[in-house]
């Protein structure tokens, strides 16, 4: 590793990025490189509660959907729509204060939670996130404003040994998937502490790494998109009965479900003109 100090002098510069807070640094990096690590601001006790909630939800999820079915559908290492299973800690994760502040600056206008999935990178096995992909799969375009971000919450430390996420910096800025040779030369494996979010522009190529340790690596991904994109699983239809603020309802997509009929659409227009 190069330990020489980075040169600090400039010339010929008349315009500079101005950052005020550490969150601005995150925004600058995710905008330019497509990835950054964001501190979730959790205490050790809160992190323990999140880990317990993750494990409890997973146990109930496997009991409900069946280990054989989940394995045969390549779904065993996921918990779909985590916040619909009733654990408060996992619900609140989606509304993390630092995350909301950053997303409001990154996404122009409203955004919704498109999906929230528990992800398990098992010890010494391949798993379904271990392949290069974009989080808006099959899409090859560059947009002038970001449309979607993945906030991958680190339930455990993400380390080089336990298969922390690989990213291809700035690949959200080009349409095609680069060559394997380019990926080999430029891919970066990101380390992050438990309790932080690995924030990804959804168009960056990334993959989970191989977990060489004897313990699984747990994470919760949150894909936030402009409301125009449909959710992976309809969250409003699956939310347990609970109080929600107006903002939470918006972020969970309640106002954005498509009207089931023309009558319902016309009804929804009343009072808007
Ligand atoms: O498990 C990981 O590190 C990667 C997860 C991932 O690729 C995703 O959430 O889209």
Tab-separated table of C-alpha atoms and ligand atoms in Angstrom:
chain	number	residue	atom	x	y	z
A	1	UNK	CA	0.000	0.000	0.000
A	2	UNK	CA	1.234	3.510	-0.843
A	3	UNK	CA	1.826	5.410	2.410
A	4	UNK	CA	3.151	8.625	0.807
A	5	UNK	CA	1.152	11.717	1.880
A	6	UNK	CA	-1.371	12.948	-0.711
A	7	UNK	CA	-0.157	16.315	-2.173
A	8	UNK	CA	-2.131	19.242	-0.750
A	9	UNK	CA	-1.329	22.192	-3.029
A	10	UNK	CA	-3.535	23.367	-5.973
A	11	UNK	CA	-3.253	25.728	-8.930
A	12	UNK	CA	-5.714	26.833	-11.590
A	13	UNK	CA	-8.776	26.036	-9.456
A	14	UNK	CA	-11.608	28.599	-9.380
A	15	UNK	CA	-14.521	26.358	-8.388
A	16	UNK	CA	-14.530	23.898	-5.495
A	17	UNK	CA	-16.962	21.537	-3.811
A	18	UNK	CA	-17.897	22.914	-0.372
A	19	UNK	CA	-18.712	20.377	2.342
A	20	UNK	CA	-19.908	21.415	5.788
A	21	UNK	CA	-20.784	18.157	7.575
A	22	UNK	CA	-19.528	14.543	7.434
A	23	UNK	CA	-22.799	13.697	5.662
A	24	UNK	CA	-21.785	16.085	2.863
A	25	UNK	CA	-18.585	14.039	2.468
A	26	UNK	CA	-20.712	10.901	2.039
A	27	UNK	CA	-22.857	12.654	-0.570
A	28	UNK	CA	-19.786	13.867	-2.454
A	29	UNK	CA	-18.266	10.375	-2.572
A	30	UNK	CA	-21.426	8.458	-3.487
A	31	UNK	CA	-22.150	10.979	-6.227
A	32	UNK	CA	-18.657	10.721	-7.733
A	33	UNK	CA	-17.668	7.110	-7.054
A	34	UNK	CA	-21.085	5.484	-6.580
A	35	UNK	CA	-20.383	4.212	-3.049
A	36	UNK	CA	-19.676	5.537	0.444
A	37	UNK	CA	-19.938	4.382	4.056
A	38	UNK	CA	-22.463	6.230	6.211
A	39	UNK	CA	-22.422	6.047	10.013
A	40	UNK	CA	-25.820	4.855	11.286
A	41	UNK	CA	-25.240	6.518	14.687
A	42	UNK	CA	-26.266	3.447	16.722
A	43	UNK	CA	-25.112	2.668	20.266
A	44	UNK	CA	-23.793	-0.814	21.113
A	45	UNK	CA	-27.113	-1.650	22.834
A	46	UNK	CA	-29.149	-0.542	19.818
A	47	UNK	CA	-26.966	-2.645	17.553
A	48	UNK	CA	-27.475	-5.673	19.776
A	49	UNK	CA	-31.251	-5.109	19.604
A	50	UNK	CA	-31.073	-4.943	15.786
A	51	UNK	CA	-29.054	-8.175	15.646
A	52	UNK	CA	-31.532	-9.936	17.928
A	53	UNK	CA	-34.449	-8.667	15.840
A	54	UNK	CA	-32.721	-9.883	12.666
A	55	UNK	CA	-32.250	-13.401	14.053
A	56	UNK	CA	-35.757	-13.580	15.528
A	57	UNK	CA	-37.333	-12.409	12.267
A	58	UNK	CA	-35.278	-14.911	10.320
A	59	UNK	CA	-36.367	-17.804	12.533
A	60	UNK	CA	-40.042	-16.865	12.105
A	61	UNK	CA	-39.562	-16.309	8.355
A	62	UNK	CA	-38.038	-19.763	7.808
A	63	UNK	CA	-40.773	-21.360	9.916
A	64	UNK	CA	-43.440	-19.565	7.873
A	65	UNK	CA	-42.123	-20.129	4.341
A	66	UNK	CA	-40.324	-23.446	4.898
A	67	UNK	CA	-36.618	-24.214	4.687
A	68	UNK	CA	-37.049	-26.639	1.743
A	69	UNK	CA	-39.042	-24.139	-0.313
A	70	UNK	CA	-36.627	-21.302	0.468
A	71	UNK	CA	-33.623	-23.459	-0.428
A	72	UNK	CA	-35.179	-24.773	-3.640
A	73	UNK	CA	-35.995	-21.213	-4.778
A	74	UNK	CA	-32.533	-19.857	-3.885
A	75	UNK	CA	-34.223	-17.695	-1.247
A	76	UNK	CA	-32.784	-19.263	1.890
A	77	UNK	CA	-30.279	-16.443	2.459
A	78	UNK	CA	-32.858	-13.667	2.200
A	79	UNK	CA	-35.609	-12.306	4.399
A	80	UNK	CA	-37.972	-10.470	2.070
A	81	UNK	CA	-39.711	-7.244	3.125
A	82	UNK	CA	-38.124	-7.350	6.574
A	83	UNK	CA	-40.084	-4.437	8.021
A	84	UNK	CA	-43.415	-6.160	7.372
A	85	UNK	CA	-42.636	-8.936	9.867
A	86	UNK	CA	-43.329	-6.834	12.953
A	87	UNK	CA	-39.926	-6.125	14.564
A	88	UNK	CA	-39.704	-2.477	15.589
A	89	UNK	CA	-35.905	-2.243	15.261
A	90	UNK	CA	-35.989	-3.395	11.638
A	91	UNK	CA	-38.877	-1.052	10.847
A	92	UNK	CA	-36.977	1.925	12.307
A	93	UNK	CA	-33.815	0.997	10.391
A	94	UNK	CA	-35.507	2.080	7.167
A	95	UNK	CA	-36.015	5.574	8.619
A	96	UNK	CA	-32.526	6.086	10.065
A	97	UNK	CA	-31.993	9.812	10.590
A	98	UNK	CA	-28.585	10.126	8.887
A	99	UNK	CA	-29.833	8.042	5.989
A	100	UNK	CA	-32.952	10.189	5.523
A	101	UNK	CA	-30.868	13.392	5.605
A	102	UNK	CA	-28.533	12.071	2.932
A	103	UNK	CA	-31.284	10.636	0.700
A	104	UNK	CA	-33.243	13.890	0.792
A	105	UNK	CA	-30.181	15.631	-0.635
A	106	UNK	CA	-29.380	12.908	-3.161
A	107	UNK	CA	-32.799	12.175	-4.668
A	108	UNK	CA	-34.640	15.099	-6.199
A	109	UNK	CA	-38.229	15.189	-4.879
A	110	UNK	CA	-40.007	12.269	-3.214
A	111	UNK	CA	-38.618	8.766	-2.805
A	112	UNK	CA	-40.012	5.454	-1.621
A	113	UNK	CA	-38.638	2.315	-0.051
A	114	UNK	CA	-38.652	-0.062	-3.001
A	115	UNK	CA	-37.425	-3.065	-0.999
A	116	UNK	CA	-35.889	-3.988	2.349
A	117	UNK	CA	-34.314	-7.436	2.491
A	118	UNK	CA	-32.327	-9.259	5.122
A	119	UNK	CA	-29.248	-10.740	3.431
A	120	UNK	CA	-27.114	-13.539	4.788
A	121	UNK	CA	-23.684	-14.168	3.306
A	122	UNK	CA	-23.129	-17.723	4.550
A	123	UNK	CA	-19.790	-19.043	5.738
A	124	UNK	CA	-17.730	-20.665	2.969
A	125	UNK	CA	-20.577	-21.002	0.457
A	126	UNK	CA	-21.773	-19.159	-2.608
A	127	UNK	CA	-25.009	-17.129	-2.246
A	128	UNK	CA	-27.391	-15.258	-4.493
A	129	UNK	CA	-25.785	-11.811	-4.074
A	130	UNK	CA	-22.324	-13.114	-4.967
A	131	UNK	CA	-22.334	-11.998	-8.609
A	132	UNK	CA	-21.731	-8.578	-10.183
A	133	UNK	CA	-24.990	-6.725	-10.694
A	134	UNK	CA	-26.744	-3.383	-10.577
A	135	UNK	CA	-29.606	-2.919	-8.143
A	136	UNK	CA	-31.786	-1.864	-11.037
A	137	UNK	CA	-30.922	-5.036	-12.953
A	138	UNK	CA	-30.962	-5.300	-16.745
A	139	UNK	CA	-30.723	-1.495	-17.029
A	140	UNK	CA	-27.964	0.131	-19.052
A	141	UNK	CA	-28.278	3.907	-19.048
A	142	UNK	CA	-26.861	6.967	-17.370
A	143	UNK	CA	-29.281	9.431	-15.816
A	144	UNK	CA	-28.432	13.066	-15.098
A	145	UNK	CA	-29.872	12.665	-11.595
A	146	UNK	CA	-29.734	9.543	-9.434
A	147	UNK	CA	-32.974	7.552	-9.386
A	148	UNK	CA	-32.210	4.969	-6.714
A	149	UNK	CA	-29.833	4.137	-3.862
A	150	UNK	CA	-29.138	0.986	-1.905
A	151	UNK	CA	-28.386	1.504	1.785
A	152	UNK	CA	-26.878	-1.808	2.847
A	153	UNK	CA	-26.957	-1.894	6.647
A	154	UNK	CA	-24.053	-3.798	8.206
A	155	UNK	CA	-25.515	-5.998	10.951
A	156	UNK	CA	-22.005	-7.448	11.337
A	157	UNK	CA	-18.646	-5.869	10.551
A	158	UNK	CA	-17.990	-6.083	6.813
A	159	UNK	CA	-14.407	-7.352	6.551
A	160	UNK	CA	-12.123	-8.565	3.782
A	161	UNK	CA	-12.314	-12.036	5.368
A	162	UNK	CA	-16.090	-12.335	5.700
A	163	UNK	CA	-16.868	-11.308	2.125
A	164	UNK	CA	-17.561	-7.595	2.423
A	165	UNK	CA	-19.071	-6.013	-0.674
A	166	UNK	CA	-16.988	-5.420	-3.809
A	167	UNK	CA	-17.760	-2.320	-5.857
A	168	UNK	CA	-16.595	-1.042	-9.214
A	169	UNK	CA	-16.055	2.682	-8.507
A	170	UNK	CA	-17.859	5.126	-10.816
A	171	UNK	CA	-19.489	2.346	-12.857
A	172	UNK	CA	-22.862	4.071	-12.263
A	173	UNK	CA	-21.652	6.698	-14.742
A	174	UNK	CA	-21.322	4.415	-17.793
A	175	UNK	CA	-23.974	2.399	-19.615
A	176	UNK	CA	-22.306	-0.951	-20.358
A	177	UNK	CA	-20.894	-3.423	-17.885
A	178	UNK	CA	-17.079	-3.141	-18.097
A	179	UNK	CA	-14.838	-5.990	-19.225
A	180	UNK	CA	-13.669	-8.642	-16.742
A	181	UNK	CA	-10.119	-7.281	-17.185
A	182	UNK	CA	-11.234	-3.751	-16.229
A	183	UNK	CA	-13.136	-5.146	-13.241
A	184	UNK	CA	-10.079	-7.137	-12.155
A	185	UNK	CA	-7.921	-3.976	-12.227
A	186	UNK	CA	-10.376	-1.516	-10.655
A	187	UNK	CA	-12.699	-3.354	-8.253
A	188	UNK	CA	-12.502	-2.329	-4.595
A	189	UNK	CA	-13.625	-4.387	-1.604
A	190	UNK	CA	-15.193	-2.042	0.966
A	191	UNK	CA	-14.740	-2.593	4.684
A	192	UNK	CA	-17.373	-1.142	7.026
A	193	UNK	CA	-18.143	-1.341	10.723
A	194	UNK	CA	-21.318	-2.977	12.020
A	195	UNK	CA	-23.927	-0.260	12.478
A	196	UNK	CA	-22.995	1.633	9.326
A	197	UNK	CA	-24.688	1.695	5.936
A	198	UNK	CA	-22.817	0.995	2.732
A	199	UNK	CA	-24.547	3.484	0.476
A	200	UNK	CA	-24.560	2.572	-3.220
A	201	UNK	CA	-25.891	4.401	-6.234
A	202	UNK	CA	-28.122	1.589	-7.541
A	203	UNK	CA	-26.407	1.753	-10.936
A	204	UNK	CA	-22.958	0.906	-9.560
A	205	UNK	CA	-21.794	-2.637	-10.288
A	206	UNK	CA	-21.231	-4.512	-7.044
A	207	UNK	CA	-21.244	-8.011	-5.578
A	208	UNK	CA	-20.982	-9.687	-2.219
A	209	UNK	CA	-17.559	-11.271	-1.646
A	210	UNK	CA	-16.705	-14.828	-0.646
A	211	UNK	CA	-17.035	-15.347	3.110
A	212	UNK	CA	-13.937	-17.311	4.153
A	213	UNK	CA	-14.758	-17.236	7.873
A	214	UNK	CA	-16.823	-19.715	9.873
A	215	UNK	CA	-19.535	-17.132	10.714
A	216	UNK	CA	-22.182	-15.761	8.387
A	217	UNK	CA	-22.183	-12.030	7.531
A	218	UNK	CA	-25.587	-10.412	8.025
A	219	UNK	CA	-26.907	-7.274	6.326
A	220	UNK	CA	-30.172	-5.503	5.542
A	221	UNK	CA	-30.444	-3.837	2.173
A	222	UNK	CA	-32.757	-0.883	1.573
A	223	UNK	CA	-33.392	0.173	-1.991
A	224	UNK	CA	-34.898	3.667	-2.187
A	225	UNK	CA	-36.184	4.861	-5.550
A	226	UNK	CA	-38.173	7.680	-7.042
A	227	UNK	CA	-41.880	6.747	-6.620
A	228	UNK	CA	-42.193	5.996	-10.338
A	229	UNK	CA	-40.588	2.548	-9.845
A	230	UNK	CA	-42.787	-0.270	-8.568
A	231	UNK	CA	-41.827	-1.936	-5.302
A	232	UNK	CA	-40.261	-5.401	-5.346
A	233	UNK	CA	-43.085	-6.569	-3.051
A	234	UNK	CA	-46.060	-4.312	-2.337
A	235	UNK	CA	-45.188	-2.936	1.112
A	236	UNK	CA	-48.490	-1.134	1.904
A	237	UNK	CA	-50.444	-4.378	1.330
A	238	UNK	CA	-48.168	-6.279	3.684
A	239	UNK	CA	-47.669	-3.822	6.548
A	240	UNK	CA	-49.025	-4.935	9.903
A	241	UNK	CA	-51.465	-2.532	11.527
A	242	UNK	CA	-49.431	0.247	13.149
A	243	UNK	CA	-49.306	4.011	13.489
A	244	UNK	CA	-47.385	5.709	10.691
A	245	UNK	CA	-46.466	9.343	10.264
A	246	UNK	CA	-47.374	11.048	7.005
A	247	UNK	CA	-43.749	10.902	5.952
A	248	UNK	CA	-43.452	7.192	6.804
A	249	UNK	CA	-46.601	6.481	4.771
A	250	UNK	CA	-45.090	8.301	1.814
A	251	UNK	CA	-41.744	6.509	2.070
A	252	UNK	CA	-43.480	3.129	2.368
A	253	UNK	CA	-45.343	3.947	-0.836
A	254	UNK	CA	-48.938	4.234	0.429
A	255	UNK	CA	-49.854	7.198	-1.818
A	256	UNK	CA	-48.159	5.652	-4.860
A	257	UNK	CA	-49.821	2.264	-5.354
A	258	UNK	CA	-51.391	2.182	-8.797
A	259	UNK	CA	-55.182	2.680	-8.798
A	260	UNK	CA	-56.826	-0.733	-9.314
A	261	UNK	CA	-59.447	0.673	-11.747
A	262	UNK	CA	-60.381	3.730	-13.812
A	263	UNK	CA	-63.064	4.528	-11.215
A	264	UNK	CA	-60.414	4.535	-8.487
A	265	UNK	CA	-58.119	6.704	-10.620
A	266	UNK	CA	-60.858	9.293	-11.244
A	267	UNK	CA	-61.720	9.227	-7.542
A	268	UNK	CA	-58.055	9.916	-6.720
A	269	UNK	CA	-58.117	13.015	-8.969
A	270	UNK	CA	-60.991	14.605	-7.030
A	271	UNK	CA	-59.875	17.698	-5.172
A	272	UNK	CA	-56.543	17.798	-7.065
A	273	UNK	CA	-57.526	20.083	-9.972
B	1	LIG	O1	-24.056	-9.006	0.481
B	1	LIG	C1	-23.465	-8.067	-0.066
B	1	LIG	O2	-22.397	-7.617	0.351
B	1	LIG	C2	-24.010	-7.466	-1.338
B	1	LIG	C3	-25.486	-7.283	-1.284
B	1	LIG	C4	-26.011	-6.868	-2.612
B	1	LIG	O3	-25.421	-7.090	-3.616
B	1	LIG	C5	-27.294	-6.167	-2.715
B	1	LIG	O4	-27.930	-5.861	-1.690
B	1	LIG	O5	-27.701	-5.835	-3.841
